[in-house]
PDB file of C-alpha atoms in Angstrom:
ATOM      1  CA  MET A   1     109.884  82.916  65.632  1.00 49.00           C
ATOM      2  CA  LYS A   2     107.708  85.032  63.360  1.00 49.00           C
ATOM      3  CA  ILE A   3     103.981  85.383  63.857  1.00 47.00           C
ATOM      4  CA  LEU A   4     101.560  86.847  61.288  1.00 47.00           C
ATOM      5  CA  CYS A   5      98.368  88.504  62.546  1.00 44.00           C
ATOM      6  CA  PRO A   6      95.087  89.157  60.660  1.00 44.00           C
ATOM      7  CA  GLN A   7      96.219  92.589  59.544  1.00 42.00           C
ATOM      8  CA  GLU A   8      99.140  90.757  57.882  1.00 40.00           C
ATOM      9  CA  GLU A   9     101.439  92.419  60.387  1.00 42.00           C
ATOM     10  CA  GLU A  10     104.400  90.195  61.080  1.00 43.00           C
ATOM     11  CA  ILE A  11     105.565  89.883  64.660  1.00 43.00           C
ATOM     12  CA  SER A  12     109.078  88.693  65.236  1.00 42.00           C
ATOM     13  CA  VAL A  13     109.467  86.675  68.404  1.00 42.00           C
ATOM     14  CA  PRO A  14     113.153  85.931  68.995  1.00 41.00           C
ATOM     15  CA  ARG A  15     114.219  82.505  70.124  1.00 46.00           C
ATOM     16  CA  ASP A  16     115.700  83.260  73.518  1.00 44.00           C
ATOM     17  CA  GLU A  17     117.197  80.672  75.821  1.00 42.00           C
ATOM     18  CA  ASP A  18     116.314  82.782  78.871  1.00 43.00           C
ATOM     19  CA  ASP A  19     112.718  83.347  77.739  1.00 43.00           C
ATOM     20  CA  SER A  20     110.837  80.868  79.835  1.00 42.00           C
ATOM     21  CA  ILE A  21     107.229  79.978  80.454  1.00 44.00           C
ATOM     22  CA  GLU A  22     108.016  79.155  84.037  1.00 45.00           C
ATOM     23  CA  PRO A  23     105.584  81.178  86.127  1.00 44.00           C
ATOM     24  CA  ASP A  24     107.139  84.248  87.737  1.00 43.00           C
ATOM     25  CA  ASP A  25     106.065  83.063  91.183  1.00 42.00           C
ATOM     26  CA  MET A  26     107.720  79.644  90.758  1.00 44.00           C
ATOM     27  CA  SER A  27     110.534  80.573  93.143  1.00 44.00           C
ATOM     28  CA  LEU A  28     111.337  77.817  95.592  1.00 46.00           C
ATOM     29  CA  GLU A  29     112.156  80.366  98.278  1.00 47.00           C
ATOM     30  CA  SER A  30     108.845  82.219  98.023  1.00 49.00           C
ATOM     31  CA  THR A  31     106.902  82.199 101.288  1.00 50.00           C
ATOM     32  CA  GLU A  32     103.986  84.358 100.194  1.00 56.00           C
ATOM     33  CA  ILE A  33     100.666  82.847  99.206  1.00 59.00           C
ATOM     34  CA  THR A  34      99.423  84.168  95.856  1.00 63.00           C
ATOM     35  CA  GLN A  35      95.788  84.936  95.131  1.00 60.00           C
ATOM     36  CA  ASP A  36      95.508  81.749  93.036  1.00 60.00           C
ATOM     37  CA  GLN A  37      96.996  79.664  95.837  1.00 60.00           C
ATOM     38  CA  LEU A  38      94.549  81.181  98.313  1.00 57.00           C
ATOM     39  CA  LEU A  39      91.646  80.369  95.996  1.00 56.00           C
ATOM     40  CA  ASN A  40      92.935  76.788  95.606  1.00 59.00           C
ATOM     41  CA  TYR A  41      93.196  76.555  99.383  1.00 54.00           C
ATOM     42  CA  GLN A  42      89.631  77.784  99.826  1.00 53.00           C
ATOM     43  CA  LEU A  43      88.341  75.283  97.261  1.00 56.00           C
ATOM     44  CA  MET A  44      89.943  72.378  99.152  1.00 57.00           C
ATOM     45  CA  PHE A  45      87.410  72.634 101.991  1.00 56.00           C
ATOM     46  CA  PRO A  46      83.739  71.631 101.815  1.00 55.00           C
ATOM     47  CA  ILE A  47      81.231  74.406 102.503  1.00 57.00           C
ATOM     48  CA  GLY A  48      80.711  74.833 106.214  1.00 57.00           C
ATOM     49  CA  GLN A  49      84.069  73.375 107.251  1.00 54.00           C
ATOM     50  CA  ASP A  50      86.112  75.677 109.464  1.00 54.00           C
ATOM     51  CA  LYS A  51      88.993  77.077 107.389  1.00 51.00           C
ATOM     52  CA  SER A  52      90.479  79.131 110.159  1.00 53.00           C
ATOM     53  CA  ILE A  53      92.363  76.303 111.861  1.00 52.00           C
ATOM     54  CA  PRO A  54      96.003  77.421 111.460  1.00 54.00           C
ATOM     55  CA  TRP A  55      97.525  73.969 110.990  1.00 56.00           C
ATOM     56  CA  ASN A  56      95.126  73.301 108.090  1.00 63.00           C
ATOM     57  CA  SER A  57      96.397  76.480 106.422  1.00 62.00           C
ATOM     58  CA  ILE A  58     100.003  75.486 106.984  1.00 66.00           C
ATOM     59  CA  THR A  59      99.430  71.936 105.734  1.00 73.00           C
ATOM     60  CA  ALA A  60      97.565  73.172 102.660  1.00 70.00           C
ATOM     61  CA  TYR A  61     100.303  75.691 101.886  1.00 66.00           C
ATOM     62  CA  GLU A  62     103.057  73.087 102.320  1.00 74.00           C
ATOM     63  CA  ASN A  63     101.182  70.714  99.985  1.00 75.00           C
ATOM     64  CA  MET A  64     100.847  73.451  97.353  1.00 77.00           C
ATOM     65  CA  LYS A  65     104.519  74.364  97.725  1.00 73.00           C
ATOM     66  CA  ALA A  66     105.553  70.707  97.278  1.00 75.00           C
ATOM     67  CA  LYS A  67     103.402  70.458  94.144  1.00 75.00           C
ATOM     68  CA  ARG A  68     104.994  73.611  92.689  1.00 71.00           C
ATOM     69  CA  ILE A  69     108.491  72.272  93.416  1.00 70.00           C
ATOM     70  CA  SER A  70     107.537  69.049  91.628  1.00 68.00           C
ATOM     71  CA  GLU A  71     106.260  71.044  88.619  1.00 64.00           C
ATOM     72  CA  LEU A  72     109.496  73.049  88.525  1.00 62.00           C
ATOM     73  CA  LYS A  73     111.606  69.863  88.573  1.00 64.00           C
ATOM     74  CA  LYS A  74     109.561  68.393  85.692  1.00 63.00           C
ATOM     75  CA  TRP A  75     110.089  71.624  83.712  1.00 55.00           C
ATOM     76  CA  LYS A  76     113.858  71.516  84.242  1.00 60.00           C
ATOM     77  CA  GLU A  77     114.011  67.832  83.150  1.00 67.00           C
ATOM     78  CA  GLN A  78     112.405  68.488  79.756  1.00 77.00           C
ATOM     79  CA  SER A  79     114.444  68.313  76.578  1.00 82.00           C
ATOM     80  CA  PRO A  80     115.521  71.437  74.669  1.00 87.00           C
ATOM     81  CA  CYS A  81     112.932  70.882  71.926  1.00 91.00           C
ATOM     82  CA  GLN A  82     110.090  70.351  74.414  1.00 85.00           C
ATOM     83  CA  LYS A  83     111.043  73.519  76.295  1.00 87.00           C
ATOM     84  CA  GLU A  84     111.115  75.523  73.065  1.00 90.00           C
ATOM     85  CA  LEU A  85     107.764  74.027  72.035  1.00 87.00           C
ATOM     86  CA  TYR A  86     106.118  75.067  75.312  1.00 86.00           C
ATOM     87  CA  ARG A  87     107.657  78.557  75.075  1.00 88.00           C
ATOM     88  CA  ALA A  88     106.348  78.910  71.510  1.00 89.00           C
ATOM     89  CA  LEU A  89     102.855  77.741  72.483  1.00 87.00           C
ATOM     90  CA  TYR A  90     102.823  80.155  75.409  1.00 85.00           C
ATOM     91  CA  LYS A  91     103.860  83.051  73.140  1.00 88.00           C
ATOM     92  CA  LEU A  92     101.233  82.097  70.547  1.00 86.00           C
ATOM     93  CA  VAL A  93      98.475  82.142  73.152  1.00 85.00           C
ATOM     94  CA  LYS A  94      99.719  85.468  74.513  1.00 86.00           C
ATOM     95  CA  THR A  95      99.932  87.015  71.039  1.00 84.00           C
ATOM     96  CA  GLN A  96      96.545  85.660  69.989  1.00 82.00           C
ATOM     97  CA  ARG A  97      94.915  87.146  73.090  1.00 82.00           C
ATOM     98  CA  SER A  98      96.375  90.583  72.408  1.00 85.00           C
ATOM     99  CA  ARG A  99      96.257  90.739  68.587  1.00 82.00           C
ATOM    100  CA  GLY A 100      93.661  88.240  67.370  1.00 78.00           C
ATOM    101  CA  GLU A 101      93.988  85.325  64.967  1.00 79.00           C
ATOM    102  CA  ILE A 102      97.438  84.192  63.861  1.00 78.00           C
ATOM    103  CA  TYR A 103      98.039  82.736  60.394  1.00 81.00           C
ATOM    104  CA  LYS A 104     101.773  82.068  60.326  1.00 85.00           C
ATOM    105  CA  PHE A 105     103.929  80.710  63.130  1.00 88.00           C
ATOM    106  CA  TYR A 106     106.685  78.260  63.990  1.00 90.00           C
ATOM    107  CA  LEU A 107     106.374  75.368  66.410  1.00 90.00           C
ATOM    108  CA  PRO A 108     109.406  73.118  66.868  1.00 93.00           C
ATOM    109  CA  ASN A 109     109.047  69.623  65.448  1.00 93.00           C
ATOM    110  CA  CYS A 110     110.300  67.314  68.235  1.00 92.00           C
ATOM    111  CA  ASN A 111     111.026  63.599  67.962  1.00 92.00           C
ATOM    112  CA  LYS A 112     109.913  61.018  70.555  1.00 89.00           C
ATOM    113  CA  ASN A 113     113.174  61.486  72.496  1.00 87.00           C
ATOM    114  CA  GLY A 114     112.547  65.207  72.859  1.00 88.00           C
ATOM    115  CA  PHE A 115     115.159  66.352  70.356  1.00 92.00           C
ATOM    116  CA  TYR A 116     114.559  68.150  67.066  1.00 94.00           C
ATOM    117  CA  HIS A 117     113.676  66.528  63.762  1.00 95.00           C
ATOM    118  CA  SER A 118     116.289  67.715  61.272  1.00 96.00           C
ATOM    119  CA  LYS A 119     113.572  69.271  59.068  1.00 96.00           C
ATOM    120  CA  GLN A 120     111.718  72.199  60.656  1.00 96.00           C
ATOM    121  CA  CYS A 121     108.892  74.128  58.978  1.00 95.00           C
ATOM    122  CA  GLU A 122     106.697  77.136  59.611  1.00 93.00           C
ATOM    123  CA  THR A 123     102.975  76.566  59.977  1.00 88.00           C
ATOM    124  CA  LEU A 124     100.636  78.488  57.671  1.00 87.00           C
ATOM    125  CA  LEU A 125      96.890  78.433  58.219  1.00 85.00           C
ATOM    126  CA  ASN A 126      96.005  80.028  54.871  1.00 84.00           C
ATOM    127  CA  GLY A 127      96.787  76.971  52.716  1.00 82.00           C
ATOM    128  CA  GLU A 128     100.072  78.251  51.236  1.00 86.00           C
ATOM    129  CA  SER A 129     103.259  76.187  51.231  1.00 86.00           C
ATOM    130  CA  ALA A 130     105.328  76.625  54.363  1.00 90.00           C
ATOM    131  CA  GLU A 131     109.041  77.414  54.428  1.00 95.00           C
ATOM    132  CA  CYS A 132     111.253  74.587  55.742  1.00 96.00           C
ATOM    133  CA  TRP A 133     114.901  74.447  56.792  1.00 97.00           C
ATOM    134  CA  CYS A 134     117.424  72.032  58.344  1.00 96.00           C
ATOM    135  CA  VAL A 135     118.611  72.005  61.961  1.00 96.00           C
ATOM    136  CA  TYR A 136     120.943  69.995  64.151  1.00 95.00           C
ATOM    137  CA  PRO A 137     118.828  67.438  66.062  1.00 94.00           C
ATOM    138  CA  LYS A 138     120.574  67.997  69.419  1.00 92.00           C
ATOM    139  CA  ASN A 139     120.169  71.780  69.696  1.00 93.00           C
ATOM    140  CA  GLY A 140     117.733  72.905  66.970  1.00 94.00           C
ATOM    141  CA  ARG A 141     120.206  75.394  65.481  1.00 95.00           C
ATOM    142  CA  ARG A 142     120.024  75.876  61.740  1.00 95.00           C
ATOM    143  CA  ILE A 143     122.664  74.022  59.707  1.00 95.00           C
ATOM    144  CA  PRO A 144     124.879  76.565  57.902  1.00 93.00           C
ATOM    145  CA  GLY A 145     124.545  76.306  54.134  1.00 91.00           C
ATOM    146  CA  SER A 146     121.184  74.561  54.202  1.00 92.00           C
ATOM    147  CA  PRO A 147     118.417  76.415  52.344  1.00 94.00           C
ATOM    148  CA  ALA A 148     115.118  77.693  53.708  1.00 95.00           C
ATOM    149  CA  ILE A 149     112.689  76.695  50.948  1.00 96.00           C
ATOM    150  CA  LYS A 150     109.006  75.988  50.361  1.00 94.00           C
ATOM    151  CA  ALA A 151     109.752  72.322  49.699  1.00 93.00           C
ATOM    152  CA  ASP A 152     111.628  69.477  51.360  1.00 94.00           C
ATOM    153  CA  PRO A 153     115.199  70.736  51.920  1.00 95.00           C
ATOM    154  CA  GLU A 154     116.445  67.105  52.122  1.00 94.00           C
ATOM    155  CA  CYS A 155     118.279  67.627  55.389  1.00 94.00           C
ATOM    156  CA  GLN A 156     120.007  64.240  55.448  1.00 92.00           C
ATOM    157  CA  GLN A 157     122.607  65.454  52.932  1.00 91.00           C
ATOM    158  CA  TYR A 158     123.519  68.388  55.210  1.00 88.00           C
ATOM    159  CA  LEU A 159     123.706  66.182  58.284  1.00 86.00           C
ATOM    160  CA  SER A 160     125.966  63.698  56.452  1.00 80.00           C
ATOM    161  CA  SER A 161     128.325  66.470  55.326  1.00 70.00           C
ATOM    162  CA  GLN A 162     128.625  67.756  58.928  1.00 62.00           C
ATOM    163  CA  GLU A 163     129.785  64.397  60.348  1.00 57.00           C
TER     164      GLU A 163
END
């Protein structure tokens, strides 16, 4: 993925299967309570209620752990296109925070089943025509021989020739 910042500096963000937006502390084996989890725990009790009762702490922690396991399972069940979309959004937010406004980027175009539309395009926020290309719907990989052009690449012809 390429990202263009206000200074017209292009940032290349590689598409990496291992690059995940899963939180680093999403480990199922983790037994430590993070600062965020502690804050969530403290917010669960009304003011004045005794928070020092150990079984309340254990119950609250177990509930948070179960919720995180559920979130992890949902993440793993997502389709390839949805996962790439969330990774791209995460990277855009991260890049925008560190470098400012972004004018050119790629977000995967997913269908309702979670796979890729055969035509994928960059997004440009400056009004120019975006570059588009053809991909295989199952994995999002570019179809060899298909052009990357600032028009409709008519992907159906490349999909038909691959069958």
